[in-house]
Amino acid sequence: MKKIRVAIDGYSSSGKSTMARRLAAVTGYRYIDSGAMYRAVTLYALDHGMVGEDGTVDEAALVAALPEIHIDFAPAISPEDVQHTLLNGTDVETEIRRLRVSNAVSPVAAIPAVRRALVSLQQAMGGEGGIVMDGRDIGTTVFPDAELKIFVNASAETRAQRRFKEMTDKGSQVSYADVLANVVRRDHIDETREESPLRRADDALDLDNSTMSIEEQDAWLLNAFRAAEKKA
Ligand code: DC
């Protein structure tokens, strides 16, 4: 059977990473979290004083530093584990999920040179197929000819509730109101930026998972995967 490319796009905290990871696990495909790559670049910018107090990014400095920023993934070490994002060889998986990075990532992801660099890295990782990649522009820009494209959505409140639980489970001291505000603000920036805005590919399948369990979602996705694989 031909190995296909699965592109899963959608709003932040729509559950697309969970579904992408689980599909990769059952199919033996490689999972790539493209959002983690934008987060890693953002962490680099924060740690190198390129993000001001007001959130403005020193675009020229960051673009000049791009050749020094190397991103890779280390595989999960157990079935319960997630893959780990590496920034210049250091495991930054925990750091990149913090609110400090979440709050700064959208302007970084809107910089055309950052997007160009990460899109070409993602395309190289996609190589011969056998990949599940999630993000905002995977079905439209990274793999416009992917054999299976999914566009995931859920209400902003459902998504904020999920992220709030995820963060407080990990011990973060955050308020639901702050998390919701971050979700709404990121939706707006992601949808309205000039370079590769979040947009549903015309040939994507829609999935609104607001009221779906993880198991229902897995079954729906595996079904879509088998159909696409058969067609490829
Ligand atoms: O999926 P996430 O919340 O981890 O994504 C982090 C940020 O990166 C989010 O603001 C959107 C941006 N992003 C993007 O612009 N393009 C992608 N392919 C993936 C993420």
Coordinates of N, CA, C and O in Angstrom, one line a residue, residues 30-145:
R30 N 5.0 8.6 10.7 CA 5.8 9.6 11.5 C 4.8 10.8 11.8 O 4.2 11.3 10.9
Y31 N 4.9 11.3 13.0 CA 4.1 12.4 13.4 C 4.9 13.7 13.5 O 6.0 13.6 14.1
I32 N 4.5 14.7 12.9 CA 5.2 16.0 13.0 C 4.2 17.1 13.4 O 3.2 17.4 12.8
D33 N 4.6 17.7 14.6 CA 3.8 18.8 15.1 C 4.4 20.1 14.6 O 5.4 20.6 15.2
S34 N 3.8 20.7 13.6 CA 4.5 21.9 13.0 C 4.4 23.1 13.9 O 5.2 24.0 13.9
G35 N 3.3 23.1 14.8 CA 3.2 24.2 15.7 C 4.4 24.3 16.7 O 4.8 25.3 17.1
A36 N 4.9 23.1 17.0 CA 6.0 23.0 17.9 C 7.3 23.7 17.3 O 8.1 24.3 18.0
M37 N 7.3 23.7 16.0 CA 8.5 24.3 15.3 C 8.4 25.8 15.4 O 9.4 26.5 15.7
Y38 N 7.2 26.4 15.3 CA 7.0 27.8 15.4 C 7.2 28.2 16.9 O 7.8 29.3 17.2
R39 N 6.8 27.3 17.8 CA 7.0 27.6 19.2 C 8.5 27.6 19.6 O 9.0 28.4 20.4
A40 N 9.3 26.7 19.0 CA 10.7 26.6 19.3 C 11.4 27.9 18.8 O 12.3 28.4 19.5
V41 N 11.1 28.3 17.6 CA 11.7 29.6 17.1 C 11.3 30.7 18.0 O 12.1 31.6 18.3
T42 N 10.1 30.7 18.5 CA 9.6 31.8 19.4 C 10.4 31.7 20.7 O 10.8 32.8 21.3
L43 N 10.7 30.5 21.2 CA 11.5 30.4 22.5 C 12.9 31.0 22.2 O 13.4 31.7 23.1
Y44 N 13.4 30.7 21.1 CA 14.8 31.2 20.8 C 14.7 32.7 20.8 O 15.6 33.4 21.4
A45 N 13.7 33.3 20.2 CA 13.6 34.8 20.1 C 13.4 35.4 21.5 O 14.0 36.4 21.8
L46 N 12.6 34.7 22.3 CA 12.4 35.2 23.7 C 13.7 35.1 24.5 O 14.1 36.1 25.2
D47 N 14.4 34.0 24.4 CA 15.7 33.8 25.1 C 16.8 34.7 24.6 O 17.8 34.8 25.3
H48 N 16.7 35.2 23.4 CA 17.7 36.1 22.9 C 17.3 37.5 22.8 O 17.9 38.3 22.0
G49 N 16.3 37.9 23.7 CA 16.0 39.3 23.8 C 15.4 39.9 22.5 O 15.5 41.1 22.3
M50 N 14.7 39.1 21.7 CA 14.2 39.6 20.5 C 12.7 39.9 20.5 O 12.1 40.3 19.5
V51 N 12.1 39.7 21.7 CA 10.7 40.1 21.9 C 10.6 41.1 23.0 O 11.1 40.9 24.1
G52 N 10.0 42.3 22.6 CA 9.9 43.4 23.6 C 8.8 43.2 24.6 O 8.0 42.2 24.5
E53 N 8.8 44.0 25.6 CA 7.7 43.9 26.7 C 6.3 44.0 26.1 O 5.4 43.3 26.6
D54 N 6.2 44.8 25.0 CA 4.8 44.9 24.4 C 4.5 43.8 23.4 O 3.5 43.9 22.7
G55 N 5.4 42.8 23.3 CA 5.2 41.7 22.4 C 5.7 41.9 21.0 O 5.6 41.0 20.2
T56 N 6.3 43.1 20.7 CA 6.8 43.3 19.4 C 8.1 42.4 19.2 O 8.9 42.3 20.1
V57 N 8.2 41.9 18.0 CA 9.3 41.0 17.7 C 10.4 41.8 16.9 O 10.0 42.5 15.9
D58 N 11.6 41.7 17.2 CA 12.7 42.3 16.4 C 12.9 41.4 15.2 O 13.7 40.4 15.2
E59 N 12.1 41.7 14.2 CA 12.1 40.8 13.0 C 13.4 40.6 12.3 O 13.8 39.5 12.0
A60 N 14.1 41.8 12.1 CA 15.4 41.7 11.4 C 16.4 40.8 12.2 O 17.1 40.0 11.6
A61 N 16.4 41.0 13.5 CA 17.4 40.2 14.3 C 17.0 38.7 14.2 O 17.9 37.8 14.1
L62 N 15.7 38.4 14.3 CA 15.3 37.0 14.2 C 15.6 36.4 12.9 O 16.1 35.3 12.8
V63 N 15.3 37.1 11.8 CA 15.5 36.6 10.5 C 17.1 36.3 10.3 O 17.5 35.3 9.7
A64 N 17.9 37.3 10.8 CA 19.3 37.1 10.7 C 19.8 35.9 11.5 O 20.8 35.2 11.1
A65 N 19.1 35.5 12.5 CA 19.5 34.4 13.4 C 19.0 33.0 12.8 O 19.4 32.0 13.3
L66 N 18.1 33.1 11.9 CA 17.5 31.8 11.4 C 18.5 30.7 11.1 O 18.2 29.5 11.4
P67 N 19.6 31.0 10.4 CA 20.6 29.9 10.1 C 21.1 29.3 11.4 O 21.7 28.1 11.3
E68 N 21.0 30.0 12.5 CA 21.6 29.4 13.8 C 20.5 28.5 14.5 O 20.8 28.0 15.6
I69 N 19.3 28.5 14.0 CA 18.2 27.8 14.7 C 17.9 26.5 14.1 O 17.5 26.4 12.9
H70 N 18.3 25.4 14.8 CA 18.1 24.1 14.3 C 17.0 23.3 15.1 O 17.1 23.2 16.3
I71 N 16.0 22.9 14.4 CA 14.9 22.2 15.1 C 14.8 20.8 14.6 O 14.9 20.5 13.4
D72 N 14.6 19.9 15.6 CA 14.4 18.5 15.2 C 13.5 17.8 16.3 O 13.1 18.5 17.2
F73 N 13.1 16.6 16.1 CA 12.3 15.9 17.0 C 13.0 14.6 17.5 O 13.5 13.9 16.7
A74 N 12.9 14.3 18.8 CA 13.3 13.0 19.3 C 12.1 12.2 19.5 O 11.1 12.7 20.0
P75 N 12.2 10.9 19.2 CA 10.9 10.1 19.3 C 10.5 9.9 20.8 O 11.4 10.0 21.7
A76 N 9.3 9.6 21.0 CA 8.7 9.3 22.3 C 9.5 8.1 22.8 O 9.8 7.2 22.0
I77 N 9.7 8.0 24.1 CA 10.4 6.9 24.7 C 9.5 5.8 25.2 O 9.9 4.7 25.6
S78 N 8.2 6.1 25.3 CA 7.2 5.1 25.8 C 5.9 5.4 25.1 O 5.7 6.6 24.7
P79 N 4.9 4.5 25.1 CA 3.6 4.8 24.5 C 2.9 6.0 25.1 O 2.1 6.7 24.5
E80 N 3.2 6.2 26.4 CA 2.5 7.4 27.1 C 3.2 8.7 26.8 O 2.6 9.8 27.1
D81 N 4.4 8.6 26.4 CA 5.2 9.8 26.2 C 4.8 10.4 24.8 O 4.2 9.8 24.0
V82 N 5.2 11.7 24.7 CA 5.1 12.4 23.4 C 6.4 12.6 22.8 O 7.4 12.4 23.5
Q83 N 6.5 12.9 21.5 CA 7.8 13.2 21.0 C 8.3 14.5 21.5 O 7.6 15.3 22.0
H84 N 9.6 14.6 21.5 CA 10.2 15.8 22.1 C 10.8 16.7 21.1 O 11.6 16.3 20.2
T85 N 10.5 18.0 21.2 CA 11.0 19.0 20.3 C 12.4 19.4 20.7 O 12.6 19.7 21.9
L86 N 13.4 19.4 19.8 CA 14.7 19.8 20.1 C 15.1 21.1 19.5 O 14.8 21.3 18.3
L87 N 15.6 22.1 20.3 CA 16.1 23.3 19.7 C 17.6 23.4 19.9 O 18.1 23.3 21.0
N88 N 18.3 23.4 18.8 CA 19.7 23.3 18.8 C 20.2 22.2 19.7 O 21.1 22.3 20.5
G89 N 19.5 21.0 19.6 CA 20.0 19.8 20.4 C 19.4 19.7 21.8 O 19.6 18.7 22.5
T90 N 18.8 20.8 22.3 CA 18.2 20.8 23.7 C 16.8 20.5 23.7 O 16.0 21.0 22.8
D91 N 16.3 19.6 24.6 CA 14.9 19.2 24.7 C 14.1 20.4 25.3 O 14.3 20.8 26.4
V92 N 13.2 21.0 24.5 CA 12.5 22.2 24.9 C 11.0 21.9 25.0 O 10.2 22.8 25.0
E93 N 10.6 20.6 25.0 CA 9.2 20.2 24.9 C 8.4 20.9 26.0 O 7.3 21.4 25.7
T94 N 8.9 21.0 27.2 CA 8.1 21.6 28.3 C 8.0 23.1 28.1 O 6.9 23.7 28.2
E95 N 9.1 23.7 27.9 CA 9.2 25.2 27.8 C 8.3 25.7 26.7 O 7.7 26.8 26.9
I96 N 8.3 25.1 25.6 CA 7.5 25.6 24.4 C 6.0 25.6 24.6 O 5.3 26.2 23.9
R97 N 5.5 24.9 25.7 CA 4.1 24.8 25.9 C 3.7 25.9 26.9 O 2.5 26.0 27.3
R98 N 4.6 26.6 27.5 CA 4.2 27.6 28.6 C 3.6 28.8 27.9 O 3.8 29.1 26.8
L99 N 2.8 29.5 28.8 CA 2.0 30.7 28.3 C 2.9 31.8 27.7 O 2.5 32.5 26.8
R100 N 4.1 31.8 28.3 CA 5.1 32.8 27.8 C 5.3 32.7 26.3 O 5.4 33.6 25.6
V101 N 5.5 31.4 25.9 CA 5.7 31.1 24.5 C 4.3 31.3 23.7 O 4.3 31.9 22.6
S102 N 3.3 30.7 24.3 CA 1.9 30.8 23.6 C 1.6 32.3 23.3 O 1.0 32.6 22.2
N103 N 1.9 33.2 24.2 CA 1.6 34.6 24.0 C 2.4 35.3 23.0 O 2.0 36.3 22.5
A104 N 3.6 34.7 22.7 CA 4.5 35.4 21.7 C 4.5 34.8 20.4 O 5.1 35.3 19.4
V105 N 3.9 33.6 20.2 CA 4.2 32.8 19.0 C 3.5 33.3 17.8 O 4.0 33.3 16.7
S106 N 2.3 33.9 17.9 CA 1.6 34.3 16.7 C 2.3 35.3 15.9 O 2.4 35.2 14.6
P107 N 2.8 36.4 16.5 CA 3.6 37.4 15.7 C 4.9 36.7 15.0 O 5.2 37.1 13.9
V108 N 5.5 35.8 15.7 CA 6.7 35.1 15.2 C 6.2 34.3 13.9 O 6.9 34.3 12.9
A109 N 5.1 33.6 14.1 CA 4.6 32.8 13.0 C 4.1 33.6 11.8 O 3.8 33.0 10.7
A110 N 3.9 34.9 12.0 CA 3.5 35.7 10.9 C 4.6 36.3 10.1 O 4.4 37.0 9.1
I111 N 5.8 36.0 10.5 CA 7.0 36.6 9.7 C 7.3 35.7 8.5 O 7.6 34.5 8.6
P112 N 7.2 36.3 7.3 CA 7.3 35.5 6.1 C 8.6 34.7 6.0 O 8.6 33.5 5.6
A113 N 9.8 35.2 6.4 CA 11.0 34.4 6.3 C 11.0 33.3 7.3 O 11.6 32.2 7.0
V114 N 10.4 33.4 8.5 CA 10.2 32.3 9.4 C 9.4 31.2 8.8 O 9.7 30.0 8.8
R115 N 8.3 31.6 8.2 CA 7.4 30.6 7.6 C 8.1 29.9 6.4 O 8.0 28.7 6.3
R116 N 8.8 30.6 5.6 CA 9.5 30.0 4.4 C 10.5 28.9 4.9 O 10.5 27.8 4.4
A117 N 11.2 29.3 6.0 CA 12.3 28.4 6.5 C 11.6 27.1 7.1 O 12.0 26.0 6.8
L118 N 10.5 27.3 7.8 CA 9.9 26.1 8.5 C 9.1 25.3 7.5 O 9.1 24.1 7.5
V119 N 8.5 26.0 6.5 CA 7.7 25.2 5.5 C 8.7 24.3 4.7 O 8.4 23.1 4.5
S120 N 9.9 24.8 4.4 CA 10.8 24.0 3.6 C 11.3 22.8 4.4 O 11.5 21.7 3.9
L121 N 11.5 23.1 5.7 CA 11.9 22.0 6.6 C 10.8 20.9 6.7 O 11.1 19.7 6.7
Q122 N 9.6 21.4 6.8 CA 8.4 20.5 6.9 C 8.3 19.6 5.7 O 8.0 18.4 5.7
Q123 N 8.5 20.3 4.5 CA 8.4 19.6 3.2 C 9.5 18.5 3.1 O 9.2 17.4 2.7
A124 N 10.7 18.8 3.6 CA 11.7 17.8 3.6 C 11.4 16.7 4.5 O 11.6 15.5 4.2
M125 N 10.8 17.0 5.7 CA 10.4 15.9 6.6 C 9.3 15.0 6.1 O 9.2 13.9 6.4
G126 N 8.5 15.6 5.2 CA 7.4 14.9 4.6 C 7.8 13.9 3.6 O 7.2 12.8 3.4
G127 N 9.0 14.2 3.0 CA 9.6 13.3 2.0 C 8.7 12.5 1.2 O 8.0 12.9 0.4
E128 N 8.8 11.2 1.4 CA 8.2 10.2 0.6 C 6.8 9.8 1.1 O 6.2 8.9 0.6
G129 N 6.3 10.5 2.1 CA 5.0 10.1 2.6 C 5.1 9.3 3.9 O 6.2 9.3 4.5
G130 N 4.1 8.7 4.4 CA 4.1 8.0 5.6 C 4.2 9.0 6.8 O 4.9 8.8 7.8
I131 N 3.5 10.1 6.6 CA 3.6 11.2 7.6 C 2.2 11.7 8.0 O 1.3 11.8 7.1
V132 N 2.1 12.1 9.3 CA 0.9 12.8 9.7 C 1.4 14.1 10.3 O 2.2 14.1 11.2
M133 N 1.0 15.3 9.7 CA 1.5 16.5 10.1 C 0.3 17.4 10.5 O -0.7 17.5 9.8
D134 N 0.4 18.1 11.6 CA -0.7 19.0 12.0 C -0.2 20.4 12.1 O 1.0 20.7 12.3
G135 N -1.1 21.4 11.8 CA -0.8 22.8 11.9 C -1.9 23.7 11.4 O -3.1 23.4 11.7
R136 N -1.5 24.7 10.7 CA -2.5 25.7 10.2 C -2.6 25.7 8.7 O -3.6 26.1 8.1
D137 N -1.5 25.4 8.0 CA -1.4 25.6 6.6 C -0.8 24.3 5.9 O -0.2 24.4 4.8
I138 N -1.0 23.2 6.5 CA -0.4 22.0 6.0 C -1.1 21.6 4.7 O -0.4 21.3 3.7
G139 N -2.4 21.6 4.7 CA -3.2 21.2 3.5 C -3.2 22.2 2.4 O -3.5 21.9 1.3
T140 N -2.9 23.5 2.8 CA -2.9 24.6 1.8 C -1.5 24.9 1.2 O -1.4 25.1 0.0
T141 N -0.5 24.9 2.1 CA 0.8 25.4 1.7 C 1.9 24.3 1.7 O 2.7 24.2 0.8
V142 N 1.9 23.6 2.8 CA 3.1 22.6 3.0 C 2.9 21.4 2.0 O 3.8 21.1 1.3
F143 N 1.7 20.8 2.1 CA 1.4 19.7 1.2 C 0.1 19.9 0.5 O -0.9 19.2 0.8
P144 N 0.0 20.8 -0.5 CA -1.2 21.1 -1.1 C -1.8 19.8 -1.9 O -3.0 19.8 -2.1
D145 N -0.9 18.9 -2.1 CA -1.4 17.6 -2.8 C -1.4 16.4 -1.9 O -1.3 15.3 -2.3

